[in-house]
Amino acid sequence: MREKLARNISIYRKERGLTQEELAQILGLSFQAVSKWENAQTMPDISLLPQLSRTLEVSIDKLLGYVSQDKPITIYEEEYKTPEYYWGTEPNKVCYQILQWMPPNTHLKLLDIGCGEGKDAVFFARNGYDVTAFDISDAGVEKTNRLAEKIGVHVDVFKADILDYRLDTHFDIIFSSGVLHYIKPDFRKEILDNYKQYTNPSGLHVLNVFVHKPFIAPPPEKEPNAHNWYSGELLTHYHDWFIQDSSEVIFDCNSSGIAHKHAMTKIIAQKIIL
Ligand SMILES: C[S@@+](CC[C@H](N)C(=O)[O-])C[C@H]1O[C@@H](n2cnc3c(N)ncnc32)[C@H](O)[C@@H]1O
């Protein structure tokens, strides 16, 4: 939380064209106070947040690094509002591989990034992992909670935007399926470095990303905020980790009621510290 807030205060202060001294003056504080916030040495008093948010012209949510958009930004929000589970309730096949690679025979913390309606997060919780999950969709978060409740397990699920949310606690396994294409190419290194930093030694990253193929037509769902990866691109972020598995598949999809194809790269990378 402290690091996210520090980064956001600095980003939005600069976006508003304010120096640290100017911001401090508006808030009636010393320049050192603002400097300490931005270096994550201290955090602003909670009573200052409304004035800070007004001055920087961002919501408190956005300042705290959860969600920067007030409007839904996923085409899935409406789909998830129906009682049916859009992606079903069966886990992705790769979840079984995780059970093999790192079985939950010790207390293992797992993060599911872009958990959708929770089929995978709930599967992991059911199998004994300590699961945290987030998604941008309110309806997805609600359905994840509902599915967990139905199965009788707990998933710590919340709403967050992958572009704003950064980790500040460690996980053993970071899992994400079909979501990282919402990160613009320019932000990928910074975000993946954050995930790598907050992974325990010997921890795993298990990631699926949609990849661009010139011979596959764009999907029927128009998503202006989606940016497919290139083949091999994901691997370049893990040159310093051990690659347990890496593959690429082309598969049929009917997600919008219109048959189409996707290409997807999967990697299972392990943080090896010698
Ligand atoms: C293709 S679905 C995959 C869902 C889930 N991982 C699964 O396999 O069932 C993509 C998911 O990414 C979520 N999403 C879209 N933009 C996002 C963002 N900026 N931050 C977090 N999640 C996002 C959508 O709400 C959706 O649930």
PDB file of C-alpha atoms and ligand atoms in Angstrom:
ATOM      1  CA  MET A   1       0.000   0.000   0.000  1.00  0.00           C
ATOM      2  CA  ARG A   2       2.721   2.470   1.035  1.00  0.00           C
ATOM      3  CA  GLU A   3       4.729   1.933  -2.159  1.00  0.00           C
ATOM      4  CA  LYS A   4       1.661   2.195  -4.385  1.00  0.00           C
ATOM      5  CA  LEU A   5       0.587   5.402  -2.729  1.00  0.00           C
ATOM      6  CA  ALA A   6       4.126   6.800  -2.953  1.00  0.00           C
ATOM      7  CA  ARG A   7       4.324   6.054  -6.662  1.00  0.00           C
ATOM      8  CA  ASN A   8       0.894   7.480  -7.396  1.00  0.00           C
ATOM      9  CA  ILE A   9       1.440  10.703  -5.486  1.00  0.00           C
ATOM     10  CA  SER A  10       4.613  11.260  -7.476  1.00  0.00           C
ATOM     11  CA  ILE A  11       2.986  10.363 -10.834  1.00  0.00           C
ATOM     12  CA  TYR A  12      -0.129  12.522 -10.367  1.00  0.00           C
ATOM     13  CA  ARG A  13       1.796  15.442  -8.850  1.00  0.00           C
ATOM     14  CA  LYS A  14       3.987  15.537 -11.948  1.00  0.00           C
ATOM     15  CA  GLU A  15       0.941  15.137 -14.227  1.00  0.00           C
ATOM     16  CA  ARG A  16      -0.567  18.235 -12.587  1.00  0.00           C
ATOM     17  CA  GLY A  17       2.722  20.089 -13.150  1.00  0.00           C
ATOM     18  CA  LEU A  18       3.356  20.596  -9.422  1.00  0.00           C
ATOM     19  CA  THR A  19       6.719  20.480  -7.666  1.00  0.00           C
ATOM     20  CA  GLN A  20       6.986  18.806  -4.274  1.00  0.00           C
ATOM     21  CA  GLU A  21       7.267  22.287  -2.718  1.00  0.00           C
ATOM     22  CA  GLU A  22       4.103  23.498  -4.454  1.00  0.00           C
ATOM     23  CA  LEU A  23       2.098  20.465  -3.374  1.00  0.00           C
ATOM     24  CA  ALA A  24       3.391  20.834   0.181  1.00  0.00           C
ATOM     25  CA  GLN A  25       2.407  24.500   0.191  1.00  0.00           C
ATOM     26  CA  ILE A  26      -1.156  23.771  -0.975  1.00  0.00           C
ATOM     27  CA  LEU A  27      -1.523  21.200   1.796  1.00  0.00           C
ATOM     28  CA  GLY A  28       0.100  23.426   4.394  1.00  0.00           C
ATOM     29  CA  LEU A  29       2.973  21.012   4.966  1.00  0.00           C
ATOM     30  CA  SER A  30       6.739  21.031   4.693  1.00  0.00           C
ATOM     31  CA  PHE A  31       8.422  19.989   1.463  1.00  0.00           C
ATOM     32  CA  GLN A  32      10.107  17.148   3.407  1.00  0.00           C
ATOM     33  CA  ALA A  33       6.706  15.661   4.251  1.00  0.00           C
ATOM     34  CA  VAL A  34       5.829  15.270   0.550  1.00  0.00           C
ATOM     35  CA  SER A  35       9.313  14.002  -0.235  1.00  0.00           C
ATOM     36  CA  LYS A  36       8.980  11.325   2.471  1.00  0.00           C
ATOM     37  CA  TRP A  37       5.594  10.219   1.068  1.00  0.00           C
ATOM     38  CA  GLU A  38       7.067   9.853  -2.404  1.00  0.00           C
ATOM     39  CA  ASN A  39      10.019   7.876  -1.054  1.00  0.00           C
ATOM     40  CA  ALA A  40       7.584   5.602   0.789  1.00  0.00           C
ATOM     41  CA  GLN A  41       9.175   6.546   4.116  1.00  0.00           C
ATOM     42  CA  THR A  42       5.860   7.763   5.535  1.00  0.00           C
ATOM     43  CA  MET A  43       2.217   7.916   4.418  1.00  0.00           C
ATOM     44  CA  PRO A  44      -0.102  10.939   4.467  1.00  0.00           C
ATOM     45  CA  ASP A  45      -2.466  11.158   7.402  1.00  0.00           C
ATOM     46  CA  ILE A  46      -5.871   9.769   6.418  1.00  0.00           C
ATOM     47  CA  SER A  47      -7.488  13.198   7.069  1.00  0.00           C
ATOM     48  CA  LEU A  48      -5.344  14.637   4.251  1.00  0.00           C
ATOM     49  CA  LEU A  49      -6.543  12.183   1.599  1.00  0.00           C
ATOM     50  CA  PRO A  50      -9.626  14.162   0.446  1.00  0.00           C
ATOM     51  CA  GLN A  51      -7.608  17.357  -0.089  1.00  0.00           C
ATOM     52  CA  LEU A  52      -4.771  15.435  -1.692  1.00  0.00           C
ATOM     53  CA  SER A  53      -7.204  13.679  -4.026  1.00  0.00           C
ATOM     54  CA  ARG A  54      -8.843  17.017  -4.977  1.00  0.00           C
ATOM     55  CA  THR A  55      -5.487  18.706  -5.570  1.00  0.00           C
ATOM     56  CA  LEU A  56      -4.141  15.867  -7.689  1.00  0.00           C
ATOM     57  CA  GLU A  57      -7.549  15.471  -9.416  1.00  0.00           C
ATOM     58  CA  VAL A  58      -7.716  11.722  -8.838  1.00  0.00           C
ATOM     59  CA  SER A  59     -10.055   9.602  -6.759  1.00  0.00           C
ATOM     60  CA  ILE A  60      -8.795   8.240  -3.444  1.00  0.00           C
ATOM     61  CA  ASP A  61      -9.218   4.721  -4.915  1.00  0.00           C
ATOM     62  CA  LYS A  62      -6.939   5.649  -7.755  1.00  0.00           C
ATOM     63  CA  LEU A  63      -4.410   7.203  -5.389  1.00  0.00           C
ATOM     64  CA  LEU A  64      -4.351   4.044  -3.307  1.00  0.00           C
ATOM     65  CA  GLY A  65      -3.670   2.095  -6.472  1.00  0.00           C
ATOM     66  CA  TYR A  66      -6.735  -0.071  -6.819  1.00  0.00           C
ATOM     67  CA  VAL A  67      -8.784   1.073  -9.807  1.00  0.00           C
ATOM     68  CA  SER A  68      -8.211   4.063 -11.990  1.00  0.00           C
ATOM     69  CA  GLN A  69     -11.466   3.872 -13.940  1.00  0.00           C
ATOM     70  CA  ASP A  70     -14.879   4.593 -12.537  1.00  0.00           C
ATOM     71  CA  LYS A  71     -16.654   3.057 -15.521  1.00  0.00           C
ATOM     72  CA  PRO A  72     -16.424  -0.661 -16.278  1.00  0.00           C
ATOM     73  CA  ILE A  73     -13.611  -1.213 -18.735  1.00  0.00           C
ATOM     74  CA  THR A  74     -14.173  -4.842 -19.528  1.00  0.00           C
ATOM     75  CA  ILE A  75     -16.579  -6.259 -22.059  1.00  0.00           C
ATOM     76  CA  TYR A  76     -17.127  -9.096 -19.591  1.00  0.00           C
ATOM     77  CA  GLU A  77     -18.898  -6.959 -16.971  1.00  0.00           C
ATOM     78  CA  GLU A  78     -22.316  -7.471 -18.618  1.00  0.00           C
ATOM     79  CA  GLU A  79     -21.650 -11.132 -19.454  1.00  0.00           C
ATOM     80  CA  TYR A  80     -20.783 -11.868 -15.825  1.00  0.00           C
ATOM     81  CA  LYS A  81     -24.056 -10.362 -14.608  1.00  0.00           C
ATOM     82  CA  THR A  82     -26.068 -13.373 -15.790  1.00  0.00           C
ATOM     83  CA  PRO A  83     -26.536 -16.310 -13.403  1.00  0.00           C
ATOM     84  CA  GLU A  84     -24.617 -18.665 -15.736  1.00  0.00           C
ATOM     85  CA  TYR A  85     -20.855 -18.891 -15.489  1.00  0.00           C
ATOM     86  CA  TYR A  86     -19.602 -17.455 -18.785  1.00  0.00           C
ATOM     87  CA  TRP A  87     -16.326 -19.447 -18.598  1.00  0.00           C
ATOM     88  CA  GLY A  88     -17.947 -22.404 -16.822  1.00  0.00           C
ATOM     89  CA  THR A  89     -16.846 -23.640 -13.415  1.00  0.00           C
ATOM     90  CA  GLU A  90     -14.266 -26.213 -14.505  1.00  0.00           C
ATOM     91  CA  PRO A  91     -10.660 -25.112 -13.953  1.00  0.00           C
ATOM     92  CA  ASN A  92      -8.217 -24.450 -16.742  1.00  0.00           C
ATOM     93  CA  LYS A  93      -6.119 -27.553 -17.510  1.00  0.00           C
ATOM     94  CA  VAL A  94      -2.951 -25.755 -16.483  1.00  0.00           C
ATOM     95  CA  CYS A  95      -4.266 -25.628 -12.883  1.00  0.00           C
ATOM     96  CA  TYR A  96      -3.694 -29.388 -12.625  1.00  0.00           C
ATOM     97  CA  GLN A  97      -0.102 -28.840 -13.745  1.00  0.00           C
ATOM     98  CA  ILE A  98       0.355 -26.422 -10.846  1.00  0.00           C
ATOM     99  CA  LEU A  99      -0.842 -29.131  -8.469  1.00  0.00           C
ATOM    100  CA  GLN A 100       1.933 -31.321  -9.872  1.00  0.00           C
ATOM    101  CA  TRP A 101       4.690 -28.693  -9.941  1.00  0.00           C
ATOM    102  CA  MET A 102       4.032 -27.219  -6.518  1.00  0.00           C
ATOM    103  CA  PRO A 103       1.530 -29.267  -4.515  1.00  0.00           C
ATOM    104  CA  PRO A 104       0.014 -27.508  -1.512  1.00  0.00           C
ATOM    105  CA  ASN A 105       1.683 -29.746   1.059  1.00  0.00           C
ATOM    106  CA  THR A 106       2.995 -26.645   2.816  1.00  0.00           C
ATOM    107  CA  HIS A 107       1.202 -23.325   3.261  1.00  0.00           C
ATOM    108  CA  LEU A 108       1.420 -21.781  -0.234  1.00  0.00           C
ATOM    109  CA  LYS A 109       0.125 -18.367  -1.202  1.00  0.00           C
ATOM    110  CA  LEU A 110      -1.281 -18.130  -4.719  1.00  0.00           C
ATOM    111  CA  LEU A 111      -2.415 -15.043  -6.631  1.00  0.00           C
ATOM    112  CA  ASP A 112      -4.862 -15.304  -9.563  1.00  0.00           C
ATOM    113  CA  ILE A 113      -4.615 -12.144 -11.678  1.00  0.00           C
ATOM    114  CA  GLY A 114      -7.809 -11.398 -13.635  1.00  0.00           C
ATOM    115  CA  CYS A 115      -9.707 -14.254 -11.997  1.00  0.00           C
ATOM    116  CA  GLY A 116     -12.915 -13.690 -14.023  1.00  0.00           C
ATOM    117  CA  GLU A 117     -15.764 -15.487 -12.260  1.00  0.00           C
ATOM    118  CA  GLY A 118     -13.364 -17.476 -10.112  1.00  0.00           C
ATOM    119  CA  LYS A 119     -13.333 -20.998 -11.547  1.00  0.00           C
ATOM    120  CA  ASP A 120      -9.551 -21.316 -11.180  1.00  0.00           C
ATOM    121  CA  ALA A 121      -9.197 -19.374  -7.912  1.00  0.00           C
ATOM    122  CA  VAL A 122     -11.878 -21.547  -6.294  1.00  0.00           C
ATOM    123  CA  PHE A 123     -10.236 -24.716  -7.636  1.00  0.00           C
ATOM    124  CA  PHE A 124      -6.944 -23.667  -6.031  1.00  0.00           C
ATOM    125  CA  ALA A 125      -8.628 -22.835  -2.719  1.00  0.00           C
ATOM    126  CA  ARG A 126     -10.454 -26.159  -2.775  1.00  0.00           C
ATOM    127  CA  ASN A 127      -7.119 -27.892  -3.140  1.00  0.00           C
ATOM    128  CA  GLY A 128      -5.583 -26.183  -0.134  1.00  0.00           C
ATOM    129  CA  TYR A 129      -3.775 -23.111  -1.470  1.00  0.00           C
ATOM    130  CA  ASP A 130      -4.162 -19.774   0.292  1.00  0.00           C
ATOM    131  CA  VAL A 131      -5.721 -17.852  -2.607  1.00  0.00           C
ATOM    132  CA  THR A 132      -5.842 -14.150  -3.363  1.00  0.00           C
ATOM    133  CA  ALA A 133      -7.480 -13.008  -6.611  1.00  0.00           C
ATOM    134  CA  PHE A 134      -8.485  -9.828  -8.346  1.00  0.00           C
ATOM    135  CA  ASP A 135     -10.359  -8.718 -11.439  1.00  0.00           C
ATOM    136  CA  ILE A 136     -11.545  -5.398 -12.819  1.00  0.00           C
ATOM    137  CA  SER A 137     -15.129  -6.674 -13.039  1.00  0.00           C
ATOM    138  CA  ASP A 138     -17.471  -6.104 -10.062  1.00  0.00           C
ATOM    139  CA  ALA A 139     -19.711  -8.897 -11.301  1.00  0.00           C
ATOM    140  CA  GLY A 140     -16.678 -11.209 -11.637  1.00  0.00           C
ATOM    141  CA  VAL A 141     -15.588 -10.480  -8.061  1.00  0.00           C
ATOM    142  CA  GLU A 142     -19.115 -11.117  -6.806  1.00  0.00           C
ATOM    143  CA  LYS A 143     -19.406 -14.385  -8.707  1.00  0.00           C
ATOM    144  CA  THR A 144     -16.014 -15.543  -7.457  1.00  0.00           C
ATOM    145  CA  ASN A 145     -17.221 -14.946  -3.900  1.00  0.00           C
ATOM    146  CA  ARG A 146     -20.461 -16.766  -4.649  1.00  0.00           C
ATOM    147  CA  LEU A 147     -18.689 -19.784  -6.160  1.00  0.00           C
ATOM    148  CA  ALA A 148     -16.257 -19.945  -3.232  1.00  0.00           C
ATOM    149  CA  GLU A 149     -19.152 -19.794  -0.781  1.00  0.00           C
ATOM    150  CA  LYS A 150     -21.008 -22.536  -2.628  1.00  0.00           C
ATOM    151  CA  ILE A 151     -17.964 -24.827  -2.497  1.00  0.00           C
ATOM    152  CA  GLY A 152     -17.260 -23.827   1.112  1.00  0.00           C
ATOM    153  CA  VAL A 153     -13.805 -22.288   0.644  1.00  0.00           C
ATOM    154  CA  HIS A 154     -12.361 -18.814   1.089  1.00  0.00           C
ATOM    155  CA  VAL A 155     -10.792 -16.714  -1.666  1.00  0.00           C
ATOM    156  CA  ASP A 156      -9.519 -13.243  -0.806  1.00  0.00           C
ATOM    157  CA  VAL A 157     -10.942 -11.591  -3.932  1.00  0.00           C
ATOM    158  CA  PHE A 158     -11.155  -7.896  -4.694  1.00  0.00           C
ATOM    159  CA  LYS A 159     -11.604  -5.456  -7.559  1.00  0.00           C
ATOM    160  CA  ALA A 160      -8.413  -4.004  -9.014  1.00  0.00           C
ATOM    161  CA  ASP A 161      -7.070  -2.865 -12.350  1.00  0.00           C
ATOM    162  CA  ILE A 162      -3.962  -4.709 -13.471  1.00  0.00           C
ATOM    163  CA  LEU A 163      -2.548  -1.394 -14.728  1.00  0.00           C
ATOM    164  CA  ASP A 164      -2.752   0.251 -11.303  1.00  0.00           C
ATOM    165  CA  TYR A 165      -2.374  -2.547  -8.830  1.00  0.00           C
ATOM    166  CA  ARG A 166       1.122  -3.501  -7.655  1.00  0.00           C
ATOM    167  CA  LEU A 167       2.118  -6.230  -5.239  1.00  0.00           C
ATOM    168  CA  ASP A 168       3.575  -5.388  -1.869  1.00  0.00           C
ATOM    169  CA  THR A 169       3.388  -8.833  -0.289  1.00  0.00           C
ATOM    170  CA  HIS A 170       4.991 -12.070  -1.445  1.00  0.00           C
ATOM    171  CA  PHE A 171       3.357 -15.049  -3.155  1.00  0.00           C
ATOM    172  CA  ASP A 172       4.575 -18.553  -3.946  1.00  0.00           C
ATOM    173  CA  ILE A 173       2.584 -18.876  -7.151  1.00  0.00           C
ATOM    174  CA  ILE A 174       1.384 -16.179  -9.499  1.00  0.00           C
ATOM    175  CA  PHE A 175      -1.186 -17.392 -11.988  1.00  0.00           C
ATOM    176  CA  SER A 176      -2.921 -15.548 -14.783  1.00  0.00           C
ATOM    177  CA  SER A 177      -4.883 -16.892 -17.711  1.00  0.00           C
ATOM    178  CA  GLY A 178      -5.921 -14.767 -20.666  1.00  0.00           C
ATOM    179  CA  VAL A 179      -5.479 -11.393 -18.963  1.00  0.00           C
ATOM    180  CA  LEU A 180      -1.989  -9.941 -19.446  1.00  0.00           C
ATOM    181  CA  HIS A 181      -2.883  -8.607 -22.911  1.00  0.00           C
ATOM    182  CA  TYR A 182      -4.651  -5.776 -21.046  1.00  0.00           C
ATOM    183  CA  ILE A 183      -1.189  -4.468 -20.144  1.00  0.00           C
ATOM    184  CA  LYS A 184       0.114  -2.120 -22.811  1.00  0.00           C
ATOM    185  CA  PRO A 185       3.550  -3.203 -24.095  1.00  0.00           C
ATOM    186  CA  ASP A 186       5.279  -0.195 -22.498  1.00  0.00           C
ATOM    187  CA  PHE A 187       4.138  -1.200 -19.004  1.00  0.00           C
ATOM    188  CA  ARG A 188       4.870  -4.913 -19.224  1.00  0.00           C
ATOM    189  CA  LYS A 189       8.413  -4.847 -17.883  1.00  0.00           C
ATOM    190  CA  GLU A 190       7.575  -2.711 -14.867  1.00  0.00           C
ATOM    191  CA  ILE A 191       4.525  -4.786 -13.943  1.00  0.00           C
ATOM    192  CA  LEU A 192       6.191  -8.179 -14.454  1.00  0.00           C
ATOM    193  CA  ASP A 193       9.259  -6.989 -12.528  1.00  0.00           C
ATOM    194  CA  ASN A 194       6.938  -6.160  -9.627  1.00  0.00           C
ATOM    195  CA  TYR A 195       5.386  -9.655  -9.794  1.00  0.00           C
ATOM    196  CA  LYS A 196       8.851 -11.225  -9.969  1.00  0.00           C
ATOM    197  CA  GLN A 197      10.111  -9.179  -7.035  1.00  0.00           C
ATOM    198  CA  TYR A 198       7.191 -10.268  -4.866  1.00  0.00           C
ATOM    199  CA  THR A 199       7.581 -13.972  -5.599  1.00  0.00           C
ATOM    200  CA  ASN A 200       9.176 -16.168  -2.946  1.00  0.00           C
ATOM    201  CA  PRO A 201      12.343 -18.117  -3.810  1.00  0.00           C
ATOM    202  CA  SER A 202      11.477 -21.239  -5.856  1.00  0.00           C
ATOM    203  CA  GLY A 203       8.073 -19.666  -6.556  1.00  0.00           C
ATOM    204  CA  LEU A 204       6.262 -20.167  -9.856  1.00  0.00           C
ATOM    205  CA  HIS A 205       4.722 -17.896 -12.440  1.00  0.00           C
ATOM    206  CA  VAL A 206       2.169 -19.700 -14.555  1.00  0.00           C
ATOM    207  CA  LEU A 207       0.946 -17.412 -17.283  1.00  0.00           C
ATOM    208  CA  ASN A 208      -1.119 -17.691 -20.447  1.00  0.00           C
ATOM    209  CA  VAL A 209      -1.155 -14.789 -22.870  1.00  0.00           C
ATOM    210  CA  PHE A 210      -2.896 -14.245 -26.186  1.00  0.00           C
ATOM    211  CA  VAL A 211      -0.376 -13.822 -28.976  1.00  0.00           C
ATOM    212  CA  HIS A 212      -0.616 -12.069 -32.291  1.00  0.00           C
ATOM    213  CA  LYS A 213      -0.493 -14.267 -35.403  1.00  0.00           C
ATOM    214  CA  PRO A 214      -0.814 -12.695 -38.834  1.00  0.00           C
ATOM    215  CA  PHE A 215      -2.823 -15.678 -40.074  1.00  0.00           C
ATOM    216  CA  ILE A 216      -5.462 -15.446 -37.320  1.00  0.00           C
ATOM    217  CA  ALA A 217      -8.192 -12.813 -37.682  1.00  0.00           C
ATOM    218  CA  PRO A 218      -8.756 -10.483 -34.713  1.00  0.00           C
ATOM    219  CA  PRO A 219     -11.449 -11.826 -32.337  1.00  0.00           C
ATOM    220  CA  PRO A 220     -15.047 -10.629 -32.878  1.00  0.00           C
ATOM    221  CA  GLU A 221     -15.080  -8.886 -29.464  1.00  0.00           C
ATOM    222  CA  LYS A 222     -13.667  -5.414 -30.049  1.00  0.00           C
ATOM    223  CA  GLU A 223     -11.507  -4.468 -27.102  1.00  0.00           C
ATOM    224  CA  PRO A 224      -9.558  -1.265 -27.644  1.00  0.00           C
ATOM    225  CA  ASN A 225      -7.588  -1.848 -24.430  1.00  0.00           C
ATOM    226  CA  ALA A 226      -6.346  -5.305 -25.506  1.00  0.00           C
ATOM    227  CA  HIS A 227      -2.805  -5.636 -26.894  1.00  0.00           C
ATOM    228  CA  ASN A 228      -1.820  -9.147 -27.864  1.00  0.00           C
ATOM    229  CA  TRP A 229       1.729 -10.262 -27.133  1.00  0.00           C
ATOM    230  CA  TYR A 230       4.215 -11.525 -29.695  1.00  0.00           C
ATOM    231  CA  SER A 231       5.443 -15.114 -29.740  1.00  0.00           C
ATOM    232  CA  GLY A 232       8.448 -15.404 -27.462  1.00  0.00           C
ATOM    233  CA  GLU A 233       7.876 -12.016 -25.837  1.00  0.00           C
ATOM    234  CA  LEU A 234       6.796 -13.437 -22.492  1.00  0.00           C
ATOM    235  CA  LEU A 235       9.944 -15.552 -22.302  1.00  0.00           C
ATOM    236  CA  THR A 236      12.158 -12.479 -22.608  1.00  0.00           C
ATOM    237  CA  HIS A 237      10.900 -11.327 -19.189  1.00  0.00           C
ATOM    238  CA  TYR A 238      12.060 -14.590 -17.602  1.00  0.00           C
ATOM    239  CA  HIS A 239      15.628 -14.907 -18.937  1.00  0.00           C
ATOM    240  CA  ASP A 240      16.812 -14.936 -15.300  1.00  0.00           C
ATOM    241  CA  TRP A 241      14.332 -17.616 -14.145  1.00  0.00           C
ATOM    242  CA  PHE A 242      14.195 -21.324 -14.878  1.00  0.00           C
ATOM    243  CA  ILE A 243      11.653 -22.161 -17.572  1.00  0.00           C
ATOM    244  CA  GLN A 244       9.871 -25.325 -16.503  1.00  0.00           C
ATOM    245  CA  ASP A 245       7.524 -25.338 -19.479  1.00  0.00           C
ATOM    246  CA  SER A 246       6.725 -23.173 -22.470  1.00  0.00           C
ATOM    247  CA  SER A 247       4.362 -23.829 -25.337  1.00  0.00           C
ATOM    248  CA  GLU A 248       2.094 -22.200 -27.870  1.00  0.00           C
ATOM    249  CA  VAL A 249      -1.302 -23.415 -29.038  1.00  0.00           C
ATOM    250  CA  ILE A 250      -4.008 -22.342 -31.450  1.00  0.00           C
ATOM    251  CA  PHE A 251      -7.491 -23.101 -30.214  1.00  0.00           C
ATOM    252  CA  ASP A 252     -11.123 -22.599 -31.228  1.00  0.00           C
ATOM    253  CA  CYS A 253     -13.258 -20.224 -29.216  1.00  0.00           C
ATOM    254  CA  ASN A 254     -16.962 -19.368 -29.277  1.00  0.00           C
ATOM    255  CA  SER A 255     -16.960 -16.808 -26.479  1.00  0.00           C
ATOM    256  CA  SER A 256     -19.114 -14.237 -28.282  1.00  0.00           C
ATOM    257  CA  GLY A 257     -21.331 -16.786 -30.026  1.00  0.00           C
ATOM    258  CA  ILE A 258     -19.177 -16.400 -33.165  1.00  0.00           C
ATOM    259  CA  ALA A 259     -16.645 -19.156 -33.871  1.00  0.00           C
ATOM    260  CA  HIS A 260     -13.080 -17.825 -33.998  1.00  0.00           C
ATOM    261  CA  LYS A 261      -9.519 -18.799 -33.157  1.00  0.00           C
ATOM    262  CA  HIS A 262      -6.906 -17.631 -30.690  1.00  0.00           C
ATOM    263  CA  ALA A 263      -3.195 -18.265 -30.365  1.00  0.00           C
ATOM    264  CA  MET A 264      -1.900 -18.490 -26.838  1.00  0.00           C
ATOM    265  CA  THR A 265       1.538 -18.837 -25.239  1.00  0.00           C
ATOM    266  CA  LYS A 266       1.924 -20.507 -21.879  1.00  0.00           C
ATOM    267  CA  ILE A 267       4.928 -20.440 -19.605  1.00  0.00           C
ATOM    268  CA  ILE A 268       5.719 -21.962 -16.255  1.00  0.00           C
ATOM    269  CA  ALA A 269       8.765 -20.148 -14.878  1.00  0.00           C
ATOM    270  CA  GLN A 270      10.478 -20.744 -11.540  1.00  0.00           C
ATOM    271  CA  LYS A 271      12.414 -18.238  -9.476  1.00  0.00           C
ATOM    272  CA  ILE A 272      15.686 -20.017  -8.812  1.00  0.00           C
ATOM    273  CA  ILE A 273      18.084 -18.313  -6.440  1.00  0.00           C
ATOM    274  CA  LEU A 274      21.476 -20.026  -6.220  1.00  0.00           C
TER     275      LEU A 274
HETATM  276  C1  LIG B   1     -10.478 -13.796 -20.954  1.00  0.00           C
HETATM  277  S1  LIG B   1     -11.064 -13.374 -19.359  1.00  0.00           S
HETATM  278  C2  LIG B   1     -10.194 -14.559 -18.360  1.00  0.00           C
HETATM  279  C3  LIG B   1     -10.811 -14.753 -17.022  1.00  0.00           C
HETATM  280  C4  LIG B   1     -10.185 -15.853 -16.162  1.00  0.00           C
HETATM  281  N1  LIG B   1      -8.767 -15.677 -15.989  1.00  0.00           N
HETATM  282  C5  LIG B   1     -10.496 -17.203 -16.746  1.00  0.00           C
HETATM  283  O1  LIG B   1      -9.592 -17.795 -17.340  1.00  0.00           O
HETATM  284  O2  LIG B   1     -11.641 -17.636 -16.584  1.00  0.00           O
HETATM  285  C6  LIG B   1     -10.208 -11.847 -19.051  1.00  0.00           C
HETATM  286  C7  LIG B   1     -10.475 -11.282 -17.681  1.00  0.00           C
HETATM  287  O3  LIG B   1      -9.660 -10.122 -17.492  1.00  0.00           O
HETATM  288  C8  LIG B   1     -10.399  -9.176 -16.758  1.00  0.00           C
HETATM  289  N2  LIG B   1      -9.819  -7.844 -17.004  1.00  0.00           N
HETATM  290  C9  LIG B   1      -9.951  -7.067 -18.103  1.00  0.00           C
HETATM  291  N3  LIG B   1      -9.261  -5.926 -17.963  1.00  0.00           N
HETATM  292  C10 LIG B   1      -8.675  -5.994 -16.738  1.00  0.00           C
HETATM  293  C11 LIG B   1      -7.846  -5.093 -15.999  1.00  0.00           C
HETATM  294  N4  LIG B   1      -7.477  -3.927 -16.532  1.00  0.00           N
HETATM  295  N5  LIG B   1      -7.439  -5.438 -14.764  1.00  0.00           N
HETATM  296  C12 LIG B   1      -7.830  -6.631 -14.219  1.00  0.00           C
HETATM  297  N6  LIG B   1      -8.625  -7.524 -14.876  1.00  0.00           N
HETATM  298  C13 LIG B   1      -9.031  -7.212 -16.114  1.00  0.00           C
HETATM  299  C14 LIG B   1     -11.811  -9.320 -17.299  1.00  0.00           C
HETATM  300  O4  LIG B   1     -12.783  -8.800 -16.430  1.00  0.00           O
HETATM  301  C15 LIG B   1     -11.890 -10.830 -17.453  1.00  0.00           C
HETATM  302  O5  LIG B   1     -12.402 -11.432 -16.289  1.00  0.00           O
END
